Amino acid sequence: MSRETVRVPLGGRSYDIHIGGGLLEESGALLKPLLKRPRMAVVTDENVFVTQGERLRDGLGAAGIEADFITLAPGEATKSFAVLEKLTGRLLDLGVERDDMVIAFGGGVIGDITGFAASVLRRGCRFAQIPTTLLAQVDSAVGGKTAINVAQGKNLIGAFHQPEIVIADIDTLGSLPPRELKAGYAEVVKYGLISDADFFHWLEDNGPALLSGDQDGRAYAIKKSCEAKAAIVGADEREKGKRALLNLGHTFGHAFEAHFGYSGKLLHGEAVALGMALAFDYSAQEGLCPADDATRVKTHLKAAGLPAQIGDLKTSITADAIAKHMMQDKKVEQGKLTLILANKIGDAFIAKDADLSRVTAFLKERTGE
Ligand code: NAD
Ligand code: GLY
């Protein structure tokens, strides 16, 4: 199976994303040249520790690296101040120094809280990402966004803190629950929809095999996704401009995540899938994008087992409630809604100042009010 390396171009803070099978076994060899001393703290969750922990411990041990594992509870609730306090305390108790490397070994939850802990520990210590969900391998482990959640909303307390290496071992996806795999697939589709129509077409042909376990297909899709994200992050690390394109589907999607209380009833990737379908439908209704493109997007997401229309959620929600949640989004500026819309598949754009009354009228049609 192919091994790929994608570089995130950030000057002196540039780093490589390694993609392929069997990389946990090689993790020690990949990390050792970056270490000041052969020890590290690895933050993970219970599911990842049980299914993949031994492989990582052996891979680090093979290079003579001593690892202290810190195991957190799985789930979104872990991204909290309470867990951050315990985690940073534990890292200090372990004697982690600023030049030591803290490893985030897990999905986006572990990546986000560990990255944030690393960003504040001793005013910022080094860290690396070893993502174990498809979502984390194509999105959250790349680009340096870290965060926890607070009562006021999701990801509202955080920092930009880049990892120094990302090791995406696609063999870890073998133990990932299928629903989580599909949710991560939504973020893969996102890259095709934003800027790469050929890649979307490739996914139409190869997505089903990839979801069923085709390893070469997975490696290729993760590489294409990371290349797309690396190019955007390299051009706009702090989301002053085009990085906002990565939020395709997110403003609609967050509204549904908020409706379900950010619970396991609707996974982030599932919300993004529905959000992307709505963004394309809205673009078509506004005459910006061909209706056929919106249909293709929905057909593909549905075939992948993802929600593509509001009715798929089997919940009662009004257009006004969705619009209210959308106005809580981080991307609202001076009361104006920013949406990511599309001219066609592979050509998304940032629409500042979206007309909330038109969006609400569109949603009313979709909820059948
Ligand atoms: P997650 O971290 O909750 O992982 C999903 C589930 O899979 C968990 O139960 C976990 O224990 C389990 N798991 C992970 N890897 C496994 C494996 N290999 N085998 C078996 N089980 C495994 O969810 P996620 O979808 O990876 O991440 C979602 C989080 O990512 C959200 O908090 C979201 O806000 C965040 N996110 C961040 C960014 C960013 O740029 N920082 C981008 C997108 C999403
Ligand atoms: N997941 C969106 C971003 O990294 O900007």
Coordinates of C-alpha atoms and ligand atoms in Angstrom, one line a residue:
M1 CA 0.0 0.0 0.0
S2 CA 1.2 3.5 -0.8
R3 CA 2.8 5.7 1.7
E4 CA 2.2 9.4 1.3
T5 CA 3.6 12.6 2.8
V6 CA 1.8 15.9 2.6
R7 CA 3.5 19.1 3.8
V8 CA 1.7 21.9 5.6
P9 CA 3.6 25.0 4.4
L10 CA 3.9 27.4 7.4
G11 CA 7.4 28.7 7.1
G12 CA 9.5 27.7 10.1
R13 CA 6.4 25.9 11.5
S14 CA 5.9 23.7 8.4
Y15 CA 5.2 20.1 9.2
D16 CA 4.6 16.8 7.4
I17 CA 1.4 14.6 7.5
H18 CA 2.4 10.9 7.0
I19 CA -0.4 8.8 5.6
G20 CA -0.4 5.0 5.2
G21 CA -0.8 1.6 6.8
G22 CA 1.5 0.3 9.6
L23 CA 2.5 3.8 10.7
L24 CA 1.9 3.2 14.4
E25 CA 4.6 0.6 14.3
E26 CA 6.9 3.2 12.8
S27 CA 5.8 6.0 15.0
G28 CA 8.9 5.9 17.2
A29 CA 11.2 6.1 14.2
L30 CA 9.2 9.1 12.8
L31 CA 9.1 10.9 16.1
K32 CA 12.5 10.3 17.5
P33 CA 14.4 12.8 15.4
L34 CA 12.0 15.5 16.7
L35 CA 12.5 14.8 20.4
K36 CA 14.9 16.5 22.8
R37 CA 14.8 13.4 25.1
P38 CA 13.3 9.9 24.5
R39 CA 10.1 10.3 26.6
M40 CA 6.7 11.7 25.9
A41 CA 3.1 11.9 27.2
V42 CA 0.4 10.4 25.1
V43 CA -3.2 11.6 25.6
T44 CA -5.9 9.2 24.3
D45 CA -9.4 8.0 25.1
E46 CA -10.5 4.6 26.4
N47 CA -11.7 3.2 23.1
V48 CA -8.5 4.2 21.3
F49 CA -6.3 2.9 24.1
V50 CA -8.1 -0.5 24.1
T51 CA -8.1 -1.0 20.3
Q52 CA -4.8 0.7 19.2
G53 CA -2.8 1.6 22.4
E54 CA -0.6 -1.5 22.3
R55 CA 0.4 -0.8 18.7
L56 CA 1.5 2.7 19.6
R57 CA 3.3 1.7 22.8
D58 CA 5.3 -1.0 20.8
G59 CA 6.0 1.4 18.0
L60 CA 7.4 4.0 20.4
G61 CA 9.2 1.4 22.4
A62 CA 10.9 0.0 19.3
A63 CA 12.7 3.4 19.1
G64 CA 13.5 3.5 22.8
I65 CA 10.9 6.1 23.6
E66 CA 9.3 5.9 27.0
A67 CA 5.6 6.9 26.9
D68 CA 3.2 7.8 29.7
F69 CA -0.4 7.2 28.6
I70 CA -3.2 9.5 29.9
T71 CA -6.6 8.0 29.1
L72 CA -9.6 10.3 29.0
A73 CA -13.3 9.3 28.7
P74 CA -14.5 9.2 25.1
G75 CA -17.0 11.7 23.9
E76 CA -17.6 15.4 23.3
A77 CA -18.1 16.1 27.1
T78 CA -14.3 15.5 27.5
K79 CA -13.7 18.9 25.7
S80 CA -14.4 20.8 29.0
F81 CA -12.6 23.1 31.4
A82 CA -12.9 20.4 34.1
V83 CA -11.1 17.8 32.0
L84 CA -8.5 20.5 30.8
E85 CA -7.7 21.2 34.4
K86 CA -7.1 17.6 35.2
L87 CA -5.2 16.9 32.0
T88 CA -2.8 19.9 32.4
G89 CA -2.3 18.9 36.1
R90 CA -1.5 15.4 35.1
L91 CA 1.0 16.6 32.4
L92 CA 2.7 18.8 35.0
D93 CA 2.8 15.9 37.5
L94 CA 4.5 13.8 34.8
G95 CA 7.2 16.5 34.6
V96 CA 6.4 17.4 30.9
E97 CA 8.6 20.3 30.0
R98 CA 8.1 22.9 27.3
D99 CA 10.5 21.2 24.9
D100 CA 8.8 17.8 25.4
M101 CA 6.3 16.5 22.9
V102 CA 2.7 15.8 24.0
I103 CA 0.9 13.4 21.6
A104 CA -2.8 13.5 20.8
F105 CA -3.7 10.0 20.0
G106 CA -7.4 9.7 19.0
G107 CA -10.2 11.5 17.2
G108 CA -11.0 15.1 17.0
V109 CA -12.1 15.3 20.7
I110 CA -8.6 14.1 21.9
G111 CA -6.9 16.2 19.3
D112 CA -8.7 19.4 20.2
I113 CA -8.3 19.2 24.0
T114 CA -4.7 17.9 23.9
G115 CA -3.7 20.6 21.4
F116 CA -5.3 23.2 23.6
A117 CA -3.6 21.8 26.7
A118 CA -0.3 21.8 24.9
S119 CA -0.9 25.5 23.8
V120 CA -1.2 26.6 27.4
L121 CA 1.1 24.2 29.3
R122 CA 4.1 26.2 30.4
R123 CA 2.9 28.9 28.0
G124 CA 3.0 26.5 25.1
C125 CA 4.7 23.1 24.7
R126 CA 5.3 21.0 21.6
F127 CA 2.8 18.5 20.3
A128 CA 2.0 16.0 17.6
Q129 CA -1.1 14.5 16.3
I130 CA -1.7 10.8 15.7
P131 CA -5.3 10.8 14.5
T132 CA -7.4 7.6 14.6
T133 CA -10.7 8.7 13.1
L134 CA -11.3 9.5 9.4
L135 CA -12.6 12.9 10.4
A136 CA -9.4 13.6 12.4
Q137 CA -7.1 12.3 9.6
V138 CA -8.6 14.5 7.0
D139 CA -9.5 17.6 9.0
S140 CA -9.2 18.1 12.8
A141 CA -5.6 16.9 13.2
V142 CA -4.4 19.3 10.4
G143 CA -4.2 23.0 10.7
G144 CA -3.7 23.8 14.4
K145 CA -7.2 24.7 15.5
T146 CA -7.7 23.5 19.1
A147 CA -10.6 24.1 21.5
I148 CA -12.9 23.1 24.3
N149 CA -16.6 23.7 24.7
V150 CA -18.3 26.0 27.3
A151 CA -21.9 26.6 28.3
Q152 CA -22.1 29.4 25.7
G153 CA -21.2 27.1 22.8
K154 CA -18.9 24.7 21.1
N155 CA -15.2 25.3 20.5
L156 CA -15.5 28.9 21.9
I157 CA -12.4 28.6 24.1
G158 CA -9.3 27.6 22.2
A159 CA -6.1 28.5 20.4
F160 CA -4.2 28.1 17.1
H161 CA -1.4 25.7 18.0
Q162 CA 0.2 23.7 15.2
P163 CA 1.4 20.2 15.6
E164 CA 5.0 19.4 14.6
I165 CA 4.0 16.2 12.8
V166 CA 0.8 14.3 12.0
I167 CA 0.9 10.5 11.7
A168 CA -2.3 9.2 10.0
D169 CA -2.2 5.4 10.2
I170 CA -5.1 4.2 8.1
D171 CA -5.0 0.8 9.8
T172 CA -6.5 2.5 12.9
L173 CA -9.7 2.9 10.9
G174 CA -10.2 -0.8 11.1
S175 CA -11.5 -0.6 14.6
L176 CA -13.5 2.6 14.0
P177 CA -17.3 2.1 14.3
P178 CA -18.9 2.3 10.8
R179 CA -21.1 5.3 11.7
E180 CA -18.0 7.3 12.8
L181 CA -16.3 6.3 9.5
K182 CA -19.2 7.6 7.5
A183 CA -19.3 10.8 9.5
G184 CA -15.7 11.4 8.7
Y185 CA -16.4 10.7 5.0
A186 CA -18.6 13.8 4.9
E187 CA -15.5 15.9 5.5
V188 CA -13.7 14.1 2.6
V189 CA -16.6 14.9 0.3
K190 CA -16.3 18.5 1.5
Y191 CA -12.9 19.0 -0.2
G192 CA -14.3 17.8 -3.5
L193 CA -17.2 20.2 -3.2
I194 CA -15.1 23.2 -2.2
S195 CA -12.5 23.1 -4.9
D196 CA -12.0 19.8 -6.7
A197 CA -14.8 18.6 -9.0
D198 CA -12.5 15.7 -10.3
F199 CA -12.0 14.5 -6.8
F200 CA -15.8 14.6 -6.1
H201 CA -16.3 12.6 -9.3
W202 CA -13.6 10.1 -8.1
L203 CA -15.6 9.8 -4.8
E204 CA -18.8 9.1 -6.7
D205 CA -17.0 6.2 -8.3
N206 CA -14.9 5.0 -5.4
G207 CA -16.6 6.2 -2.2
P208 CA -18.5 2.9 -1.6
A209 CA -15.3 0.8 -1.9
L210 CA -13.5 3.2 0.3
L211 CA -16.2 3.0 3.0
S212 CA -16.2 -0.8 2.8
G213 CA -12.5 -1.0 3.5
D214 CA -10.5 -0.4 0.3
Q215 CA -7.1 0.6 1.8
D216 CA -5.6 2.2 -1.3
G217 CA -8.8 4.2 -1.8
R218 CA -8.7 5.4 1.8
A219 CA -5.0 6.4 1.5
Y220 CA -5.7 8.3 -1.7
A221 CA -8.8 10.1 -0.3
I222 CA -6.9 11.1 2.9
K223 CA -4.0 12.4 0.8
K224 CA -6.2 14.4 -1.5
S225 CA -8.1 15.8 1.5
C226 CA -4.9 16.7 3.4
E227 CA -3.4 18.4 0.3
A228 CA -6.5 20.5 0.0
K229 CA -6.5 21.5 3.7
A230 CA -2.7 22.1 3.7
A231 CA -3.0 24.5 0.8
I232 CA -5.8 26.5 2.5
V233 CA -4.1 26.5 5.9
G234 CA -0.8 27.5 4.3
A235 CA -2.5 30.5 2.7
D236 CA -4.7 31.6 5.6
E237 CA -3.6 30.0 8.9
R238 CA -5.8 32.3 11.1
E239 CA -9.0 32.2 9.0
K240 CA -8.9 35.8 7.9
G241 CA -10.1 34.8 4.4
K242 CA -10.2 31.6 2.4
R243 CA -9.9 29.2 5.3
A244 CA -13.6 30.0 5.9
L245 CA -14.3 27.8 2.9
L246 CA -13.6 24.8 5.1
N247 CA -16.8 25.7 6.9
L248 CA -18.9 24.5 3.9
G249 CA -22.0 23.0 5.5
H250 CA -20.9 24.0 9.0
T251 CA -23.2 26.9 9.7
F252 CA -26.4 25.0 8.7
G253 CA -24.8 21.9 10.3
H254 CA -24.1 23.6 13.7
A255 CA -27.8 24.5 14.0
F256 CA -28.7 20.8 14.0
E257 CA -25.9 19.9 16.3
A258 CA -27.1 22.6 18.7
H259 CA -30.7 21.3 18.4
F260 CA -29.5 17.8 19.5
G261 CA -27.4 19.3 22.3
Y262 CA -24.1 18.3 20.6
S263 CA -24.9 14.7 21.6
G264 CA -24.3 11.4 19.9
K265 CA -27.7 11.7 18.3
L266 CA -26.1 13.6 15.5
L267 CA -22.4 13.4 14.9
H268 CA -20.4 16.4 13.7
G269 CA -19.8 14.8 10.3
E270 CA -23.4 13.9 9.9
A271 CA -24.4 17.5 10.6
V272 CA -21.8 18.7 8.1
A273 CA -23.3 16.3 5.4
L274 CA -26.8 17.7 5.9
G275 CA -25.4 21.3 6.0
M276 CA -23.5 20.8 2.7
A277 CA -26.7 19.4 1.1
L278 CA -28.6 22.5 2.3
A279 CA -25.9 24.9 1.2
F280 CA -26.1 23.4 -2.3
D281 CA -29.9 23.4 -2.3
Y282 CA -29.9 27.0 -1.2
S283 CA -27.3 28.0 -3.8
A284 CA -29.5 26.3 -6.5
Q285 CA -32.6 28.1 -5.2
E286 CA -30.8 31.4 -5.3
G287 CA -29.9 30.7 -8.9
L288 CA -26.2 30.5 -8.1
C289 CA -25.6 26.8 -8.8
P290 CA -27.2 24.3 -11.2
A291 CA -30.0 22.3 -9.6
D292 CA -28.4 19.1 -11.1
D293 CA -25.3 19.7 -9.0
A294 CA -27.3 20.0 -5.8
T295 CA -29.1 16.7 -6.7
R296 CA -25.7 15.0 -7.3
V297 CA -24.4 16.2 -3.9
K298 CA -27.5 14.9 -2.1
T299 CA -27.6 11.6 -4.0
H300 CA -23.9 10.9 -3.1
L301 CA -24.3 11.8 0.6
K302 CA -27.5 9.7 0.8
A303 CA -25.8 6.7 -0.9
A304 CA -23.0 7.0 1.7
G305 CA -25.6 6.6 4.5
L306 CA -25.4 10.3 5.5
P307 CA -28.4 12.7 6.1
A308 CA -29.1 14.8 3.0
Q309 CA -32.4 16.4 3.9
I310 CA -33.9 17.7 7.2
G311 CA -36.5 14.9 7.2
D312 CA -33.6 12.4 7.5
L313 CA -33.1 13.6 11.0
K314 CA -36.5 12.4 12.1
T315 CA -36.9 15.2 14.6
S316 CA -39.3 18.2 15.0
I317 CA -37.5 21.5 14.3
T318 CA -38.8 24.8 12.9
A319 CA -37.1 27.0 10.3
D320 CA -37.0 29.8 12.9
A321 CA -35.3 27.6 15.4
I322 CA -32.7 26.6 12.8
A323 CA -32.1 30.2 11.8
K324 CA -31.8 31.3 15.5
H325 CA -29.1 28.6 16.0
M326 CA -27.4 29.7 12.8
M327 CA -27.1 33.3 14.2
Q328 CA -25.1 31.9 17.2
D329 CA -22.4 30.8 14.8
K330 CA -18.8 32.0 15.4
K331 CA -18.9 33.3 11.8
V332 CA -21.6 35.8 12.5
E333 CA -20.0 39.3 12.2
Q334 CA -21.9 42.4 13.4
G335 CA -25.1 40.4 13.2
K336 CA -24.6 39.3 9.6
L337 CA -24.6 35.7 8.6
T338 CA -21.7 34.4 6.5
L339 CA -22.5 31.3 4.5
I340 CA -20.3 29.1 2.3
L341 CA -22.3 28.7 -1.0
A342 CA -21.4 27.2 -4.4
N343 CA -21.3 28.2 -8.0
K344 CA -21.1 24.5 -8.9
I345 CA -19.5 21.3 -7.5
G346 CA -15.8 22.2 -6.9
D347 CA -16.4 25.9 -6.8
A348 CA -17.5 27.1 -3.3
F349 CA -17.3 30.7 -2.2
I350 CA -17.7 32.8 0.9
A351 CA -21.1 34.7 0.9
K352 CA -20.8 37.5 3.5
D353 CA -24.0 39.2 4.6
A354 CA -26.4 36.4 3.7
D355 CA -30.0 37.5 3.8
L356 CA -31.5 35.8 6.9
S357 CA -35.1 36.2 5.8
R358 CA -34.4 34.4 2.5
V359 CA -32.5 31.7 4.3
T360 CA -35.5 31.3 6.7
A361 CA -38.0 31.2 3.8
F362 CA -35.8 28.5 2.2
L363 CA -35.7 26.5 5.4
K364 CA -39.5 26.8 5.8
E365 CA -39.9 25.0 2.5
R366 CA -37.5 22.3 3.6
T367 CA -39.3 21.7 7.0
G368 CA -42.7 21.8 5.3
E369 CA -44.0 24.7 7.3
Ligands
NAD1 P1 -14.3 11.6 18.5 O1 -12.9 12.1 18.8 O2 -15.4 11.7 19.5 O3 -14.2 10.0 18.1 C1 -15.3 9.3 17.7 C2 -15.5 8.0 18.5 O4 -14.6 7.0 17.9 C3 -15.1 8.1 20.0 O5 -16.0 7.3 20.7 C4 -13.7 7.5 20.0 O6 -13.4 6.9 21.3 C5 -13.8 6.5 19.0 N1 -12.6 6.2 18.3 C6 -11.6 7.0 17.8 N2 -10.7 6.4 17.0 C7 -11.1 5.1 17.1 C8 -10.5 3.9 16.5 N3 -9.5 3.9 15.7 N4 -11.0 2.7 16.8 C9 -12.1 2.7 17.7 N5 -12.7 3.7 18.2 C10 -12.2 4.9 17.9 O7 -14.9 12.2 17.1 P2 -14.3 12.8 15.8 O8 -15.3 12.7 14.8 O9 -12.9 12.3 15.5 O10 -14.0 14.3 16.2 C11 -15.1 15.2 16.5 C12 -14.5 16.4 17.2 O11 -13.6 17.1 16.3 C13 -15.5 17.5 17.6 O12 -15.3 17.9 18.9 C14 -15.2 18.6 16.6 O13 -15.5 19.9 17.2 C15 -13.8 18.5 16.4 N6 -13.3 19.0 15.1 C16 -12.2 19.8 15.2 C17 -11.7 20.4 14.0 C18 -10.4 21.2 14.1 O14 -10.0 21.7 13.1 N7 -9.8 21.3 15.2 C19 -12.2 20.1 12.8 C20 -13.4 19.2 12.8 C21 -13.9 18.7 13.9
GLY2 N1 -12.2 22.5 10.3 C1 -12.1 23.8 9.8 C2 -10.8 24.3 9.9 O1 -9.8 23.7 10.2 O2 -10.6 25.5 9.5

